[in-house]
């Protein structure tokens, strides 16, 4: 595993099994999370509480869905998200169309009752499987939120209190990249940063995920039963740049089909996002970003979306966070 350029963090000290972890082990986990979030903005977790069988079931269900003939899948396409949804339907459609051109498919789902309830109801028992997947991700996301809170040195539970509306978590997407005999790299997911607090990502063992560091794409090789956690734009802003939202992409270079499933920890669309006062006023750190609402941010993401199929074209990616960056700042006395 020498090629890992990111930490693989064992969360067993936080398992609910009695006596699982002593305070020292827990502190070490938090210290490593802090290091990872401020460096690359990405880390892997193992012993995260989702049973291995549940991880395989999720990927198997996605495989079952994508395997169906196109005309069947089209019939199952969920109704458009409502107009008031934080993520306009156009975004989803556009991404789907562009990915389809590139031999990939995706669909986006969200839980029952959320602003955009878009679970496909077919194939049989699919919805049930997705709801179970959602519940599993949600429990692990809750733990991650607590750990990120502590890694930022915030008062206990502050991020949970700030982001108190659980209706806005969403399963960002199930992705499917078809096998290709072509040995040249093809883009599966365009370079992007996630416009959320953080993402939990389940991947199969095919590989292809890469993140950007110092202008170089670094592969995130698969680690069995792990989940990827990557910091999103909103956490970068709330943390006043202490944590880094990571640019990433997926290249398909495998003769095997690839499946992945991303769970986004979102923010309520009515929530004002700006560097947390606990970080700025308490420790007298000047805010590095001006505030915004998530909906406005997402519209900018869409407006600046510039997909490129060329894996050498590093940018295609427009960093919307920069739009909100305040001019060079000085630390107040
Ligand atoms: O499929 C992957 O590995 C990454 C997917 C992703 O970046 C996303 O859904 O935001
Ligand atoms: Fe992503």
mmCIF file of C-alpha atoms and ligand atoms in Angstrom:
data_model
loop_
_atom_site.group_PDB
_atom_site.id
_atom_site.type_symbol
_atom_site.label_atom_id
_atom_site.label_comp_id
_atom_site.label_asym_id
_atom_site.label_seq_id
_atom_site.Cartn_x
_atom_site.Cartn_y
_atom_site.Cartn_z
ATOM 1 C CA UNK A 1 0.000 0.000 0.000
ATOM 2 C CA UNK A 2 3.029 2.214 -0.424
ATOM 3 C CA UNK A 3 1.393 4.300 -3.124
ATOM 4 C CA UNK A 4 -1.174 5.784 -0.739
ATOM 5 C CA UNK A 5 -0.727 9.463 -0.499
ATOM 6 C CA UNK A 6 -3.522 9.917 1.967
ATOM 7 C CA UNK A 7 -4.257 8.406 5.365
ATOM 8 C CA UNK A 8 -6.372 5.321 5.912
ATOM 9 C CA UNK A 9 -7.980 5.997 9.296
ATOM 10 C CA UNK A 10 -9.335 3.212 11.476
ATOM 11 C CA UNK A 11 -12.482 4.396 13.258
ATOM 12 C CA UNK A 12 -12.773 1.375 15.555
ATOM 13 C CA UNK A 13 -11.971 3.488 18.649
ATOM 14 C CA UNK A 14 -15.362 5.110 18.012
ATOM 15 C CA UNK A 15 -17.238 1.842 17.601
ATOM 16 C CA UNK A 16 -20.294 1.516 19.821
ATOM 17 C CA UNK A 17 -18.940 -1.782 21.212
ATOM 18 C CA UNK A 18 -18.351 -1.213 24.936
ATOM 19 C CA UNK A 19 -14.718 -0.455 25.738
ATOM 20 C CA UNK A 20 -13.869 -0.001 22.021
ATOM 21 C CA UNK A 21 -11.430 2.840 22.300
ATOM 22 C CA UNK A 22 -9.630 4.688 24.990
ATOM 23 C CA UNK A 23 -9.336 8.458 24.995
ATOM 24 C CA UNK A 24 -5.804 8.368 23.622
ATOM 25 C CA UNK A 25 -6.775 6.341 20.559
ATOM 26 C CA UNK A 26 -9.713 8.644 19.926
ATOM 27 C CA UNK A 27 -7.490 11.693 20.142
ATOM 28 C CA UNK A 28 -5.087 10.151 17.662
ATOM 29 C CA UNK A 29 -7.932 9.588 15.177
ATOM 30 C CA UNK A 30 -9.004 13.214 15.494
ATOM 31 C CA UNK A 31 -5.446 14.431 15.081
ATOM 32 C CA UNK A 32 -5.061 12.412 11.870
ATOM 33 C CA UNK A 33 -8.386 13.668 10.519
ATOM 34 C CA UNK A 34 -7.320 17.233 11.179
ATOM 35 C CA UNK A 35 -4.016 16.625 9.374
ATOM 36 C CA UNK A 36 -5.738 15.053 6.368
ATOM 37 C CA UNK A 37 -8.405 17.747 6.057
ATOM 38 C CA UNK A 38 -5.908 20.568 6.138
ATOM 39 C CA UNK A 39 -3.492 18.869 3.747
ATOM 40 C CA UNK A 40 -5.219 17.145 0.834
ATOM 41 C CA UNK A 41 -8.810 17.344 2.125
ATOM 42 C CA UNK A 42 -9.240 13.619 1.618
ATOM 43 C CA UNK A 43 -8.854 10.477 3.710
ATOM 44 C CA UNK A 44 -10.100 6.902 3.790
ATOM 45 C CA UNK A 45 -11.935 5.309 6.695
ATOM 46 C CA UNK A 46 -12.106 1.662 7.690
ATOM 47 C CA UNK A 47 -14.129 0.102 10.525
ATOM 48 C CA UNK A 48 -16.610 2.879 9.888
ATOM 49 C CA UNK A 49 -19.638 0.975 11.166
ATOM 50 C CA UNK A 50 -21.194 -0.101 7.851
ATOM 51 C CA UNK A 51 -21.032 -3.910 7.631
ATOM 52 C CA UNK A 52 -19.115 -5.328 4.668
ATOM 53 C CA UNK A 53 -22.205 -7.222 3.482
ATOM 54 C CA UNK A 54 -24.154 -3.950 3.367
ATOM 55 C CA UNK A 55 -21.431 -2.303 1.260
ATOM 56 C CA UNK A 56 -21.529 -5.169 -1.247
ATOM 57 C CA UNK A 57 -25.348 -5.114 -1.304
ATOM 58 C CA UNK A 58 -25.311 -1.436 -2.216
ATOM 59 C CA UNK A 59 -22.923 -1.942 -5.110
ATOM 60 C CA UNK A 60 -24.829 -5.054 -6.246
ATOM 61 C CA UNK A 61 -28.114 -3.121 -6.261
ATOM 62 C CA UNK A 62 -26.556 -0.355 -8.367
ATOM 63 C CA UNK A 63 -25.164 -2.966 -10.737
ATOM 64 C CA UNK A 64 -28.617 -4.541 -11.040
ATOM 65 C CA UNK A 65 -30.098 -1.140 -11.862
ATOM 66 C CA UNK A 66 -27.529 -0.106 -14.454
ATOM 67 C CA UNK A 67 -27.623 -3.526 -16.110
ATOM 68 C CA UNK A 68 -31.235 -3.076 -17.194
ATOM 69 C CA UNK A 69 -32.003 -2.057 -20.793
ATOM 70 C CA UNK A 70 -31.947 1.677 -21.424
ATOM 71 C CA UNK A 71 -35.666 1.849 -22.222
ATOM 72 C CA UNK A 72 -36.517 0.289 -18.859
ATOM 73 C CA UNK A 73 -34.244 2.692 -16.995
ATOM 74 C CA UNK A 74 -35.780 5.614 -18.840
ATOM 75 C CA UNK A 75 -39.195 4.565 -17.578
ATOM 76 C CA UNK A 76 -37.859 4.587 -14.025
ATOM 77 C CA UNK A 77 -36.311 8.022 -14.314
ATOM 78 C CA UNK A 78 -37.638 9.779 -11.263
ATOM 79 C CA UNK A 79 -39.829 12.861 -11.594
ATOM 80 C CA UNK A 80 -38.017 16.187 -11.660
ATOM 81 C CA UNK A 81 -37.002 17.607 -8.329
ATOM 82 C CA UNK A 82 -39.355 20.370 -7.227
ATOM 83 C CA UNK A 83 -38.587 23.876 -8.350
ATOM 84 C CA UNK A 84 -37.567 25.007 -4.896
ATOM 85 C CA UNK A 85 -34.977 22.245 -4.536
ATOM 86 C CA UNK A 86 -31.460 23.353 -3.691
ATOM 87 C CA UNK A 87 -30.153 21.409 -6.669
ATOM 88 C CA UNK A 88 -32.006 22.305 -9.850
ATOM 89 C CA UNK A 89 -33.035 19.289 -11.883
ATOM 90 C CA UNK A 90 -31.242 20.727 -14.892
ATOM 91 C CA UNK A 91 -27.957 20.018 -13.201
ATOM 92 C CA UNK A 92 -28.770 16.358 -12.838
ATOM 93 C CA UNK A 93 -30.079 16.016 -16.374
ATOM 94 C CA UNK A 94 -27.155 17.811 -17.865
ATOM 95 C CA UNK A 95 -24.642 15.733 -15.965
ATOM 96 C CA UNK A 96 -26.470 12.563 -16.955
ATOM 97 C CA UNK A 97 -26.547 13.482 -20.619
ATOM 98 C CA UNK A 98 -22.917 14.464 -20.727
ATOM 99 C CA UNK A 99 -21.806 11.391 -18.877
ATOM 100 C CA UNK A 100 -23.891 9.175 -21.136
ATOM 101 C CA UNK A 101 -21.971 10.549 -24.112
ATOM 102 C CA UNK A 102 -18.840 9.437 -22.384
ATOM 103 C CA UNK A 103 -19.880 5.845 -21.846
ATOM 104 C CA UNK A 104 -20.899 6.439 -18.253
ATOM 105 C CA UNK A 105 -24.182 6.734 -16.455
ATOM 106 C CA UNK A 106 -25.328 8.108 -13.169
ATOM 107 C CA UNK A 107 -28.453 8.760 -11.250
ATOM 108 C CA UNK A 108 -29.060 10.895 -8.254
ATOM 109 C CA UNK A 109 -31.282 9.911 -5.418
ATOM 110 C CA UNK A 110 -32.390 11.479 -2.187
ATOM 111 C CA UNK A 111 -34.395 10.135 0.735
ATOM 112 C CA UNK A 112 -38.152 10.112 1.001
ATOM 113 C CA UNK A 113 -39.441 13.441 2.216
ATOM 114 C CA UNK A 114 -36.393 15.439 1.235
ATOM 115 C CA UNK A 115 -36.590 18.450 -1.064
ATOM 116 C CA UNK A 116 -35.982 16.246 -4.050
ATOM 117 C CA UNK A 117 -37.341 12.790 -3.510
ATOM 118 C CA UNK A 118 -36.037 10.948 -6.501
ATOM 119 C CA UNK A 119 -35.571 7.268 -5.651
ATOM 120 C CA UNK A 120 -36.333 5.140 -8.669
ATOM 121 C CA UNK A 121 -39.023 2.674 -7.551
ATOM 122 C CA UNK A 122 -37.845 -0.105 -9.861
ATOM 123 C CA UNK A 123 -36.248 -2.668 -10.223
ATOM 124 C CA UNK A 124 -38.065 -4.702 -7.552
ATOM 125 C CA UNK A 125 -36.995 -3.944 -3.993
ATOM 126 C CA UNK A 126 -34.561 -1.352 -5.314
ATOM 127 C CA UNK A 127 -36.017 1.466 -3.324
ATOM 128 C CA UNK A 128 -35.877 -0.603 -0.128
ATOM 129 C CA UNK A 129 -32.212 -1.379 -0.740
ATOM 130 C CA UNK A 130 -31.429 2.269 -1.389
ATOM 131 C CA UNK A 131 -33.223 3.350 1.761
ATOM 132 C CA UNK A 132 -31.144 0.892 3.754
ATOM 133 C CA UNK A 133 -27.991 2.216 2.079
ATOM 134 C CA UNK A 134 -29.045 5.741 2.886
ATOM 135 C CA UNK A 135 -29.585 4.905 6.575
ATOM 136 C CA UNK A 136 -26.133 3.303 6.776
ATOM 137 C CA UNK A 137 -24.423 6.288 5.210
ATOM 138 C CA UNK A 138 -26.367 8.675 7.386
ATOM 139 C CA UNK A 139 -25.173 6.987 10.600
ATOM 140 C CA UNK A 140 -21.537 7.070 9.509
ATOM 141 C CA UNK A 141 -21.895 10.673 8.300
ATOM 142 C CA UNK A 142 -23.128 11.622 11.756
ATOM 143 C CA UNK A 143 -19.981 10.205 13.310
ATOM 144 C CA UNK A 144 -17.796 11.927 10.712
ATOM 145 C CA UNK A 145 -19.488 15.246 11.427
ATOM 146 C CA UNK A 146 -18.680 14.850 15.137
ATOM 147 C CA UNK A 147 -15.073 14.015 14.335
ATOM 148 C CA UNK A 148 -14.716 16.951 11.944
ATOM 149 C CA UNK A 149 -16.214 19.214 14.598
ATOM 150 C CA UNK A 150 -13.628 18.031 17.112
ATOM 151 C CA UNK A 151 -10.824 18.143 14.576
ATOM 152 C CA UNK A 152 -11.618 21.831 14.051
ATOM 153 C CA UNK A 153 -11.493 22.386 17.808
ATOM 154 C CA UNK A 154 -15.117 23.574 17.869
ATOM 155 C CA UNK A 155 -17.341 23.327 20.959
ATOM 156 C CA UNK A 156 -18.909 19.832 21.177
ATOM 157 C CA UNK A 157 -21.722 19.271 18.690
ATOM 158 C CA UNK A 158 -21.525 22.711 17.095
ATOM 159 C CA UNK A 159 -21.571 21.443 13.502
ATOM 160 C CA UNK A 160 -24.571 19.233 14.298
ATOM 161 C CA UNK A 161 -26.426 22.155 15.795
ATOM 162 C CA UNK A 162 -25.544 24.356 12.838
ATOM 163 C CA UNK A 163 -26.615 21.727 10.291
ATOM 164 C CA UNK A 164 -29.696 20.486 12.100
ATOM 165 C CA UNK A 165 -31.954 19.666 9.153
ATOM 166 C CA UNK A 166 -31.354 16.041 8.213
ATOM 167 C CA UNK A 167 -33.752 16.297 5.271
ATOM 168 C CA UNK A 168 -31.007 17.827 3.226
ATOM 169 C CA UNK A 169 -28.502 14.982 3.329
ATOM 170 C CA UNK A 170 -28.594 13.422 -0.059
ATOM 171 C CA UNK A 171 -27.194 10.488 -1.902
ATOM 172 C CA UNK A 172 -25.365 12.485 -4.543
ATOM 173 C CA UNK A 173 -25.162 9.778 -7.043
ATOM 174 C CA UNK A 174 -24.611 6.252 -8.131
ATOM 175 C CA UNK A 175 -22.021 6.172 -10.871
ATOM 176 C CA UNK A 176 -21.395 3.552 -13.462
ATOM 177 C CA UNK A 177 -18.461 3.665 -15.853
ATOM 178 C CA UNK A 178 -18.529 1.057 -18.545
ATOM 179 C CA UNK A 179 -15.509 -1.127 -19.130
ATOM 180 C CA UNK A 180 -13.350 0.050 -21.964
ATOM 181 C CA UNK A 181 -10.856 -1.840 -24.088
ATOM 182 C CA UNK A 182 -9.295 1.513 -24.909
ATOM 183 C CA UNK A 183 -5.981 1.853 -23.110
ATOM 184 C CA UNK A 184 -6.043 5.625 -23.136
ATOM 185 C CA UNK A 185 -7.438 7.366 -20.122
ATOM 186 C CA UNK A 186 -10.990 8.638 -20.453
ATOM 187 C CA UNK A 187 -12.740 10.937 -18.120
ATOM 188 C CA UNK A 188 -15.498 9.249 -16.158
ATOM 189 C CA UNK A 189 -16.292 12.108 -13.779
ATOM 190 C CA UNK A 190 -15.129 15.574 -14.738
ATOM 191 C CA UNK A 191 -12.776 17.428 -12.411
ATOM 192 C CA UNK A 192 -14.888 19.001 -9.721
ATOM 193 C CA UNK A 193 -15.104 19.894 -6.076
ATOM 194 C CA UNK A 194 -18.136 18.842 -4.062
ATOM 195 C CA UNK A 195 -20.485 21.696 -3.139
ATOM 196 C CA UNK A 196 -21.393 20.306 0.269
ATOM 197 C CA UNK A 197 -19.954 19.813 3.752
ATOM 198 C CA UNK A 198 -18.330 16.511 2.924
ATOM 199 C CA UNK A 199 -18.848 13.392 0.840
ATOM 200 C CA UNK A 200 -18.711 9.736 1.808
ATOM 201 C CA UNK A 201 -17.834 7.599 -1.164
ATOM 202 C CA UNK A 202 -18.151 3.869 -1.613
ATOM 203 C CA UNK A 203 -16.216 2.435 -4.572
ATOM 204 C CA UNK A 204 -15.658 -1.023 -5.912
ATOM 205 C CA UNK A 205 -12.108 -2.328 -6.432
ATOM 206 C CA UNK A 206 -11.611 -0.944 -9.945
ATOM 207 C CA UNK A 207 -9.843 2.338 -9.140
ATOM 208 C CA UNK A 208 -9.867 5.502 -11.239
ATOM 209 C CA UNK A 209 -10.503 8.136 -8.569
ATOM 210 C CA UNK A 210 -7.832 10.834 -8.563
ATOM 211 C CA UNK A 211 -7.371 14.000 -6.583
ATOM 212 C CA UNK A 212 -5.473 17.121 -7.495
ATOM 213 C CA UNK A 213 -2.430 18.277 -5.592
ATOM 214 C CA UNK A 214 0.038 20.881 -6.799
ATOM 215 C CA UNK A 215 -1.252 20.566 -10.347
ATOM 216 C CA UNK A 216 -0.872 16.762 -10.366
ATOM 217 C CA UNK A 217 -3.569 14.116 -10.389
ATOM 218 C CA UNK A 218 -2.883 11.556 -7.666
ATOM 219 C CA UNK A 219 -4.670 8.182 -7.779
ATOM 220 C CA UNK A 220 -6.636 7.122 -4.721
ATOM 221 C CA UNK A 221 -6.133 3.390 -4.976
ATOM 222 C CA UNK A 222 -8.909 1.147 -3.674
ATOM 223 C CA UNK A 223 -8.648 -0.177 -0.127
ATOM 224 C CA UNK A 224 -11.050 -3.047 0.688
ATOM 225 C CA UNK A 225 -14.147 -2.124 2.710
ATOM 226 C CA UNK A 226 -13.071 1.492 3.005
ATOM 227 C CA UNK A 227 -15.009 4.671 2.339
ATOM 228 C CA UNK A 228 -13.445 7.847 1.010
ATOM 229 C CA UNK A 229 -14.210 11.026 2.934
ATOM 230 C CA UNK A 230 -13.582 14.261 1.102
ATOM 231 C CA UNK A 231 -14.056 17.776 2.375
ATOM 232 C CA UNK A 232 -16.499 19.868 0.344
ATOM 233 C CA UNK A 233 -16.610 23.594 -0.453
ATOM 234 C CA UNK A 234 -19.026 24.509 2.340
ATOM 235 C CA UNK A 235 -16.807 23.027 5.029
ATOM 236 C CA UNK A 236 -13.813 24.810 3.533
ATOM 237 C CA UNK A 237 -15.664 28.114 3.981
ATOM 238 C CA UNK A 238 -17.136 27.323 7.445
ATOM 239 C CA UNK A 239 -13.672 26.275 8.622
ATOM 240 C CA UNK A 240 -12.236 29.543 7.269
ATOM 241 C CA UNK A 241 -9.865 27.646 5.013
ATOM 242 C CA UNK A 242 -8.544 25.414 7.800
ATOM 243 C CA UNK A 243 -9.906 22.475 5.825
ATOM 244 C CA UNK A 244 -9.403 22.083 2.119
ATOM 245 C CA UNK A 245 -12.107 21.138 -0.376
ATOM 246 C CA UNK A 246 -10.411 18.725 -2.708
ATOM 247 C CA UNK A 247 -10.628 18.740 -6.504
ATOM 248 C CA UNK A 248 -11.132 15.253 -7.841
ATOM 249 C CA UNK A 249 -12.122 13.320 -10.943
ATOM 250 C CA UNK A 250 -12.546 9.754 -12.138
ATOM 251 C CA UNK A 251 -10.681 8.335 -15.092
ATOM 252 C CA UNK A 252 -11.815 5.078 -16.590
ATOM 253 C CA UNK A 253 -8.991 2.902 -17.730
ATOM 254 C CA UNK A 254 -10.236 -0.505 -16.843
ATOM 255 C CA UNK A 255 -11.581 -3.481 -18.706
ATOM 256 C CA UNK A 256 -13.956 -3.934 -15.792
ATOM 257 C CA UNK A 257 -17.155 -2.012 -15.225
ATOM 258 C CA UNK A 258 -16.853 0.418 -12.321
ATOM 259 C CA UNK A 259 -19.544 1.228 -9.746
ATOM 260 C CA UNK A 260 -19.466 3.813 -7.013
ATOM 261 C CA UNK A 261 -21.906 5.523 -4.754
ATOM 262 C CA UNK A 262 -21.503 8.948 -3.178
ATOM 263 C CA UNK A 263 -23.377 10.308 -0.181
ATOM 264 C CA UNK A 264 -23.298 14.063 0.226
ATOM 265 C CA UNK A 265 -23.674 15.736 3.574
ATOM 266 C CA UNK A 266 -25.508 18.839 2.464
ATOM 267 C CA UNK A 267 -26.632 22.056 4.087
ATOM 268 C CA UNK A 268 -30.157 23.363 4.289
ATOM 269 C CA UNK A 269 -30.766 25.785 1.435
ATOM 270 C CA UNK A 270 -31.840 28.524 3.842
ATOM 271 C CA UNK A 271 -28.661 28.311 5.868
ATOM 272 C CA UNK A 272 -26.219 31.203 5.605
ATOM 273 C CA UNK A 273 -22.698 29.915 5.041
ATOM 274 C CA UNK A 274 -19.739 31.937 6.235
ATOM 275 C CA UNK A 275 -16.613 31.287 8.304
ATOM 276 C CA UNK A 276 -17.843 30.179 11.729
ATOM 277 C CA UNK A 277 -17.686 32.916 14.340
ATOM 278 C CA UNK A 278 -16.254 30.343 16.740
ATOM 279 C CA UNK A 279 -13.172 30.258 14.537
ATOM 280 C CA UNK A 280 -12.974 33.899 13.542
ATOM 281 C CA UNK A 281 -14.007 35.986 16.537
ATOM 282 C CA UNK A 282 -12.845 33.624 19.275
ATOM 283 C CA UNK A 283 -9.342 33.226 18.048
ATOM 284 C CA UNK A 284 -9.235 36.513 16.168
ATOM 285 C CA UNK A 285 -8.741 35.010 12.763
ATOM 286 C CA UNK A 286 -9.963 37.323 10.017
ATOM 287 C CA UNK A 287 -12.681 35.741 7.867
ATOM 288 C CA UNK A 288 -11.281 34.620 4.540
ATOM 289 C CA UNK A 289 -14.621 34.346 2.755
ATOM 290 C CA UNK A 290 -17.785 36.361 2.489
ATOM 291 C CA UNK A 291 -21.044 34.568 3.187
ATOM 292 C CA UNK A 292 -23.613 33.083 0.790
ATOM 293 C CA UNK A 293 -26.627 30.773 0.574
ATOM 294 C CA UNK A 294 -26.066 27.257 -0.798
ATOM 295 C CA UNK A 295 -28.573 27.756 -3.636
ATOM 296 C CA UNK A 296 -26.710 30.796 -4.933
ATOM 297 C CA UNK A 297 -23.425 28.891 -4.758
ATOM 298 C CA UNK A 298 -24.852 25.934 -6.693
ATOM 299 C CA UNK A 299 -26.140 28.215 -9.427
ATOM 300 C CA UNK A 300 -22.641 29.571 -9.838
ATOM 301 C CA UNK A 301 -21.274 26.024 -9.987
ATOM 302 C CA UNK A 302 -23.711 25.229 -12.766
ATOM 303 C CA UNK A 303 -23.075 28.463 -14.627
ATOM 304 C CA UNK A 304 -19.330 27.881 -14.600
ATOM 305 C CA UNK A 305 -19.536 24.200 -15.487
ATOM 306 C CA UNK A 306 -17.127 23.543 -18.315
ATOM 307 C CA UNK A 307 -16.734 19.840 -18.985
ATOM 308 C CA UNK A 308 -13.770 18.623 -20.926
ATOM 309 C CA UNK A 309 -13.207 15.077 -22.073
ATOM 310 C CA UNK A 310 -9.478 15.522 -22.268
ATOM 311 C CA UNK A 311 -7.756 14.040 -19.187
ATOM 312 C CA UNK A 312 -4.811 16.376 -19.763
ATOM 313 C CA UNK A 313 -7.013 19.415 -19.511
ATOM 314 C CA UNK A 314 -6.504 20.183 -15.851
ATOM 315 C CA UNK A 315 -8.914 22.914 -15.909
ATOM 316 C CA UNK A 316 -12.137 22.573 -16.857
ATOM 317 C CA UNK A 317 -12.474 23.040 -13.089
ATOM 318 C CA UNK A 318 -13.600 26.441 -11.907
ATOM 319 C CA UNK A 319 -13.186 26.939 -8.214
ATOM 320 C CA UNK A 320 -16.366 28.683 -7.117
ATOM 321 C CA UNK A 321 -15.060 29.021 -3.548
ATOM 322 C CA UNK A 322 -12.578 31.584 -4.879
ATOM 323 C CA UNK A 323 -15.467 33.759 -5.952
ATOM 324 C CA UNK A 324 -16.273 34.297 -2.267
ATOM 325 C CA UNK A 325 -12.683 34.727 -1.079
ATOM 326 C CA UNK A 326 -12.039 38.064 0.617
ATOM 327 C CA UNK A 327 -8.987 40.097 -0.393
ATOM 328 C CA UNK A 328 -5.705 39.241 1.312
ATOM 329 C CA UNK A 329 -6.293 39.567 4.986
ATOM 330 C CA UNK A 330 -4.241 40.504 7.998
ATOM 331 C CA UNK A 331 -4.587 39.064 11.441
ATOM 332 C CA UNK A 332 -6.235 41.639 13.722
ATOM 333 C CA UNK A 333 -4.202 42.731 16.764
HETATM 334 O O1 LIG B 1 -17.095 7.771 -8.426
HETATM 335 C C1 LIG B 1 -16.237 8.350 -7.781
HETATM 336 O O2 LIG B 1 -15.205 7.774 -7.386
HETATM 337 C C2 LIG B 1 -16.359 9.815 -7.448
HETATM 338 C C3 LIG B 1 -17.751 10.370 -7.556
HETATM 339 C C4 LIG B 1 -17.811 11.819 -7.186
HETATM 340 O O3 LIG B 1 -16.819 12.486 -7.169
HETATM 341 C C5 LIG B 1 -19.095 12.452 -6.815
HETATM 342 O O4 LIG B 1 -20.159 11.825 -6.896
HETATM 343 O O5 LIG B 1 -19.065 13.631 -6.414
HETATM 344 FE FE1 LIG B 2 -17.220 14.402 -6.169
#
